[in-house]
Short mmCIF file of C-alpha atoms in Angstrom, two decimals:
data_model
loop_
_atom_site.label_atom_id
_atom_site.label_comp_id
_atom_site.label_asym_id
_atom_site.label_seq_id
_atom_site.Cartn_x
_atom_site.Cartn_y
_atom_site.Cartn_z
CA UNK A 1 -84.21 91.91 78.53
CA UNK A 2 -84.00 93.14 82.09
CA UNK A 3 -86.34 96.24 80.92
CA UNK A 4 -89.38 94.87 79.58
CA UNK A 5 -91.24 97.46 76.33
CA UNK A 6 -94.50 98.01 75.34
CA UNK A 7 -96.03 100.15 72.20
CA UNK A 8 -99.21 102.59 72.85
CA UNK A 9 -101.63 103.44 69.80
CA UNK A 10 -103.29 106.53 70.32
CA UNK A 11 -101.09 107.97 73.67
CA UNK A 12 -101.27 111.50 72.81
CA UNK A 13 -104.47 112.04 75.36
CA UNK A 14 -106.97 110.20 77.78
CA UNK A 15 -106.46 106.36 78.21
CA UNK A 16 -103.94 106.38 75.65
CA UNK A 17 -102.04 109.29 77.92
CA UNK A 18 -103.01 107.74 81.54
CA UNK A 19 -101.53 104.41 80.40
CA UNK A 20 -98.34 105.77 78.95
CA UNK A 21 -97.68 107.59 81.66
CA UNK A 22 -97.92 104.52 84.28
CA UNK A 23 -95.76 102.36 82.09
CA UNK A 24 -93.07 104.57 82.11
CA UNK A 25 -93.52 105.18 85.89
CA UNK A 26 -93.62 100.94 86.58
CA UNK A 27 -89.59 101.66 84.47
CA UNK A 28 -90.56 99.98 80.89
CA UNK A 29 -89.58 101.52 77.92
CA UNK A 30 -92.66 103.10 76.25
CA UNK A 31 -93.58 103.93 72.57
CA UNK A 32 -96.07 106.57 71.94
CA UNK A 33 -98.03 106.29 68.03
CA UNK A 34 -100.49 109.05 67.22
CA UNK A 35 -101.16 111.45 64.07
CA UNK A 36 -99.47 114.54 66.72
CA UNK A 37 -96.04 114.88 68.09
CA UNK A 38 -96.47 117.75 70.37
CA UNK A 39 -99.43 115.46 71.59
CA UNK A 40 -96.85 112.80 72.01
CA UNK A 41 -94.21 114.76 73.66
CA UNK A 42 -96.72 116.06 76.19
CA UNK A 43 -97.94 112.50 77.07
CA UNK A 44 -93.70 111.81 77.48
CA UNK A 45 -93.29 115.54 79.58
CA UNK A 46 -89.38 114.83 80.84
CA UNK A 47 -89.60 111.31 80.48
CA UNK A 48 -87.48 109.27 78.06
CA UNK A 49 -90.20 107.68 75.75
CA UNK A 50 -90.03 106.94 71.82
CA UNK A 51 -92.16 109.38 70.00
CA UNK A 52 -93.52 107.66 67.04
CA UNK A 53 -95.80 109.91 65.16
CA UNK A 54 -97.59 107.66 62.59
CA UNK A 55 -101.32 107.26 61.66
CA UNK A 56 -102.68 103.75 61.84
CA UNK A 57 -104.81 104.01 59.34
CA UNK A 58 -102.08 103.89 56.57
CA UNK A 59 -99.80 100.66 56.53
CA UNK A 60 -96.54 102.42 55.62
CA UNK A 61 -96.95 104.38 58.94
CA UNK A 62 -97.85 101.81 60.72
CA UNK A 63 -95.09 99.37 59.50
CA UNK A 64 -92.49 102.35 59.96
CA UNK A 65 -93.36 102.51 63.45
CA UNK A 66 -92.91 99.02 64.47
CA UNK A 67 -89.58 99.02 62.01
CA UNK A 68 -88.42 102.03 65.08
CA UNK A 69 -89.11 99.58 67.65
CA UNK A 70 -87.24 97.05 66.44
CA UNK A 71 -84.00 98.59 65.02
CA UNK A 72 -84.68 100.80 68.74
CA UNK A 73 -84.98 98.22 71.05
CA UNK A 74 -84.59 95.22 69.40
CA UNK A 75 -87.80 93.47 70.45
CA UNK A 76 -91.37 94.70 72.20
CA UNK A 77 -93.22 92.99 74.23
CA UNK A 78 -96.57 94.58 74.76
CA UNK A 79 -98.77 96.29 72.45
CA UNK A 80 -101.52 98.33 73.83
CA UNK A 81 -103.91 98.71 70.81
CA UNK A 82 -105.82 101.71 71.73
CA UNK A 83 -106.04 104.21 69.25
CA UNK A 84 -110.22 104.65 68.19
CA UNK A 85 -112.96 107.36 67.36
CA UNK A 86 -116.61 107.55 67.88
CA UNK A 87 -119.41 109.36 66.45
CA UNK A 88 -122.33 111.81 67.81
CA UNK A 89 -125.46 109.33 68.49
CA UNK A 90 -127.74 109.58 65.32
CA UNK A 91 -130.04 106.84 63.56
CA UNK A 92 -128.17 104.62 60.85
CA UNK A 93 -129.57 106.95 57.88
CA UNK A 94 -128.41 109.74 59.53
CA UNK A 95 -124.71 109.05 59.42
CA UNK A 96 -122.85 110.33 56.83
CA UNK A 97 -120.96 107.33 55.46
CA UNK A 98 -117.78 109.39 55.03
CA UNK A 99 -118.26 109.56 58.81
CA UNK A 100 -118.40 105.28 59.32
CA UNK A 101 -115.42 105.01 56.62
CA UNK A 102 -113.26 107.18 58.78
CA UNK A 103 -114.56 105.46 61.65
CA UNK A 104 -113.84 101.94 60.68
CA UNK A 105 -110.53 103.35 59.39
CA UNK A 106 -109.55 104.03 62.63
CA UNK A 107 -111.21 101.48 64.82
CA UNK A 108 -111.36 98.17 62.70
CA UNK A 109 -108.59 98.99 59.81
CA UNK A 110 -106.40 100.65 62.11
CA UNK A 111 -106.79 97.86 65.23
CA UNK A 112 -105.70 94.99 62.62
CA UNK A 113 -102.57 97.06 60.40
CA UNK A 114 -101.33 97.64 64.47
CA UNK A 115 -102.13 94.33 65.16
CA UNK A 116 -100.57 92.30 61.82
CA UNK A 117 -97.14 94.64 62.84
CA UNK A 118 -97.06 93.70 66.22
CA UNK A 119 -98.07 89.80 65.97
CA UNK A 120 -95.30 89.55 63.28
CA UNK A 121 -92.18 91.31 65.31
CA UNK A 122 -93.50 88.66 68.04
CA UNK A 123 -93.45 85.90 66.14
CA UNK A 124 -90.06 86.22 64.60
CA UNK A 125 -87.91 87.88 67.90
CA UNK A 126 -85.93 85.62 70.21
CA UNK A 127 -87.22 84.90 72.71
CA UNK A 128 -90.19 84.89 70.84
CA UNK A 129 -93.40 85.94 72.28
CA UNK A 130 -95.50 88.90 73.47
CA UNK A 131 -98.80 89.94 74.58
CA UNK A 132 -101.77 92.32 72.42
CA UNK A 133 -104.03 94.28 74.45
CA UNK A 134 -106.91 95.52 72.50
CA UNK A 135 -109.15 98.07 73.54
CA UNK A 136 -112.61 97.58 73.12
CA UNK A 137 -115.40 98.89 74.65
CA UNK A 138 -118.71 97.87 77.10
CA UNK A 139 -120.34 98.38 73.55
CA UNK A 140 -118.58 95.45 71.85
CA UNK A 141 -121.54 93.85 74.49
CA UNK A 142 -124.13 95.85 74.68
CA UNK A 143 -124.77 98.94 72.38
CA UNK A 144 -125.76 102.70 73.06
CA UNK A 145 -128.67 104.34 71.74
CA UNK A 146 -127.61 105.57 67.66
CA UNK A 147 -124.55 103.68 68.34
CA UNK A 148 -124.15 101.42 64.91
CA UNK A 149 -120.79 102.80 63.47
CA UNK A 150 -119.01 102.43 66.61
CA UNK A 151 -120.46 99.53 67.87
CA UNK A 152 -119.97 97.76 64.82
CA UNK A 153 -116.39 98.30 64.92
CA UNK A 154 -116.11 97.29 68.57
CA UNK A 155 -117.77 94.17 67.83
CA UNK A 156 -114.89 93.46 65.02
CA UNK A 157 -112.38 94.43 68.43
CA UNK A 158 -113.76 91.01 69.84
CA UNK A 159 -113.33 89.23 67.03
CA UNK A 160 -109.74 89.99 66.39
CA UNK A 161 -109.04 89.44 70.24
CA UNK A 162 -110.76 86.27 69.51
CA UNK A 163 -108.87 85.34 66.68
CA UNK A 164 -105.47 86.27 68.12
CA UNK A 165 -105.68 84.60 71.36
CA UNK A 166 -106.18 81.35 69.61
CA UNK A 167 -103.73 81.95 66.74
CA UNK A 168 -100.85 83.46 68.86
CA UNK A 169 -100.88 80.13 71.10
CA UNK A 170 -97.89 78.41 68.85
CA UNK A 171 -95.62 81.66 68.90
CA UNK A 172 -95.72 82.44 72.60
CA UNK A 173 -98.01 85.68 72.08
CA UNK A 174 -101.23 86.22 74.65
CA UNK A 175 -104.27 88.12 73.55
CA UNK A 176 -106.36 90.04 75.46
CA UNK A 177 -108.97 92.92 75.51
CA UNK A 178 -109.62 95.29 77.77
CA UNK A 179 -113.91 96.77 77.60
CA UNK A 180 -114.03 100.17 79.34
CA UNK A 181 -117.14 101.95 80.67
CA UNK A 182 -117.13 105.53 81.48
CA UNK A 183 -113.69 106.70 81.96
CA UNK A 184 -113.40 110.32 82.64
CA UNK A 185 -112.12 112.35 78.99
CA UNK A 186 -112.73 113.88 75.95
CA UNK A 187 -115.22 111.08 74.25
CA UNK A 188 -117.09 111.28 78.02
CA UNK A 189 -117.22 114.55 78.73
CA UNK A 190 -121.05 115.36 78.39
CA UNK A 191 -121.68 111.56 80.10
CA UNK A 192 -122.54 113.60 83.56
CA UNK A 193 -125.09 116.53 82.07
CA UNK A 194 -127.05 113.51 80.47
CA UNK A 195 -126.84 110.81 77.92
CA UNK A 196 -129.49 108.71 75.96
CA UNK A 197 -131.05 105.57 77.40
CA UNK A 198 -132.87 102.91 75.75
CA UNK A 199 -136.14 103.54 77.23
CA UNK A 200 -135.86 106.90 75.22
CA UNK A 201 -134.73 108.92 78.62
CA UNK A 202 -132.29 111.10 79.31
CA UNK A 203 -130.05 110.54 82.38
CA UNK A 204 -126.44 111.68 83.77
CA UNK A 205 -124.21 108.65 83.83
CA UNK A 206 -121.40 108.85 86.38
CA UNK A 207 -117.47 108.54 85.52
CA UNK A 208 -114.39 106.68 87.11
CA UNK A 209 -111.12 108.18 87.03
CA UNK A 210 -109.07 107.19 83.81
CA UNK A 211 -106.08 105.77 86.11
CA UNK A 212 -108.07 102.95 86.76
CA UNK A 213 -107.54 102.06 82.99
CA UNK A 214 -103.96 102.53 83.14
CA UNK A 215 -103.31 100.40 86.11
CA UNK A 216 -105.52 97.39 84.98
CA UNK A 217 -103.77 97.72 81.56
CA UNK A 218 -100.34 97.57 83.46
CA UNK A 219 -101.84 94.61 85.32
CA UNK A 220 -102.69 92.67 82.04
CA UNK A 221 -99.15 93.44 80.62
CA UNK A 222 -97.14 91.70 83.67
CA UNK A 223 -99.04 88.62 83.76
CA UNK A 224 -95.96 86.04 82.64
CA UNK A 225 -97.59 84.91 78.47
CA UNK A 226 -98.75 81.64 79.74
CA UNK A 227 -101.52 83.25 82.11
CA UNK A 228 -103.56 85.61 79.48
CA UNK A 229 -106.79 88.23 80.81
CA UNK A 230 -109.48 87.20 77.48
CA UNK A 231 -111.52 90.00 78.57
CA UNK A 232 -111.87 92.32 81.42
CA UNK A 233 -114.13 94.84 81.87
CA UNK A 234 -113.38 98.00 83.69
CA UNK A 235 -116.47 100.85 84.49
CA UNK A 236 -118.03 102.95 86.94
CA UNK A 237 -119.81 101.13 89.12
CA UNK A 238 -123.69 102.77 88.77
CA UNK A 239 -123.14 103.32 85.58
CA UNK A 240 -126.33 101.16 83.60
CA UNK A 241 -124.53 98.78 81.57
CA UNK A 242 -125.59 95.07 83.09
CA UNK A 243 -129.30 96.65 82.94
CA UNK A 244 -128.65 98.51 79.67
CA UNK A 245 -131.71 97.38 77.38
#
């Protein structure tokens, strides 16, 4: 009980990585689930972490991984629920729909088998209790330019952070959600050279260092579960979100 333990969807690179990798230097016990080991054992390096390699989009993978957790450790106390995708910026009738069903698979599927496996270890360890972070995104507010598939999904984030917050109350489990704007990585990478704005221009967006995630993720995971963070959003400052439109 003295070392507290927290699960991470999608650690094997960028927030996923960054936020691993300041749990397990704040001395919790970390769990890493994505679809690649090697990805997972570079996110660990030397560090003792629990390499779960598991896709969330299937439920037997997902319930195997939590079942490690538990007959591991006995308990967990934080789930980070990060794992997503997005798409390249197109008009609705321009994306594929095998593109949205792996999408959603990932991002709204995915968010609620992690979710239902986490709430329920929770709800029935003693003491009983935990806390879900969900990622979500500045777009679960305010959309992108040919964003639908992965705005959709983000909006579903909200409403499952919704949802959990108020259903978690009578088992001692917080809910919260974490909406990130422009953190440095793969998904951002062309952000600086120039991205889409409504107004039909194009205009480099600047980026803020992913470890600002990580520690504001850490920050949300010590609060004591009768304080809870709804939502916080996290971005580069001139980056045009509150006058996106």
């Amino acid at each position: 009980m003295d070392q507290r333990s927290i699960l991470i969807t999608g650690a094997g690179s960028g927030i996923g990585r960054a936020t691993a990798r300041a749990f397990i230097a704040a001395g919790w016990r970390v769990a890493l689930v994505g679809r690649r080991e090697d990805a997972l054992r570079q996110t660990a390096g030397t560090h003792e972490a629990l390499i779960l390699p598991a896709d969330v989009t299937d439920p037997a993978q997902v319930e195997a991984a939590f079942g490690r957790v538990q007959a591991e450790w006995g308990r967990l106390d934080v789930l980070f629920n990060n794992a997503g995708m997005s798409l390249k910026g197109a008009p609705i009738d321009e994306i594929a729909v095998e593109d949205w069903l792996a999408l959603s698979g990932v991002n709204i599927t995915g968010m609620f088998l992690c979710a239902r496996a986490a709430f329920g270890l929770m709800r029935r360890q003693s003491p009983q209790g935990g806390r879900i972070i969900n990622n979500g995104s500045i777009s679960a507010d305010r959309p992108r330019p040919g964003s639908v598939p992965y705005t959709m999904s983000k909006h579903a984030v909200t409403g499952l952070t919704k949802a959990l917050a108020v259903d978690g109350r009578r088992f001692e489990i917080a809910c919260g959600q974490i909406d990130i704007g422009n953190a440095a990585g793969e998904m951002t990478a062309g952000f600086s050279s120039g991205m889409p704005q409504a107004n039909g221009e194009m205009r480099p967006e600047p980026l803020m260092p992913v470890q600002h995630v990580a520690e504001t993720v850490l920050h949300m995971a010590s609060l004591p579960l009768d304080v809870n963070m709804p939502f916080v959003t996290i971005m580069a400052r001139d980056m045009p979100w509150l006058g996106r439109g």
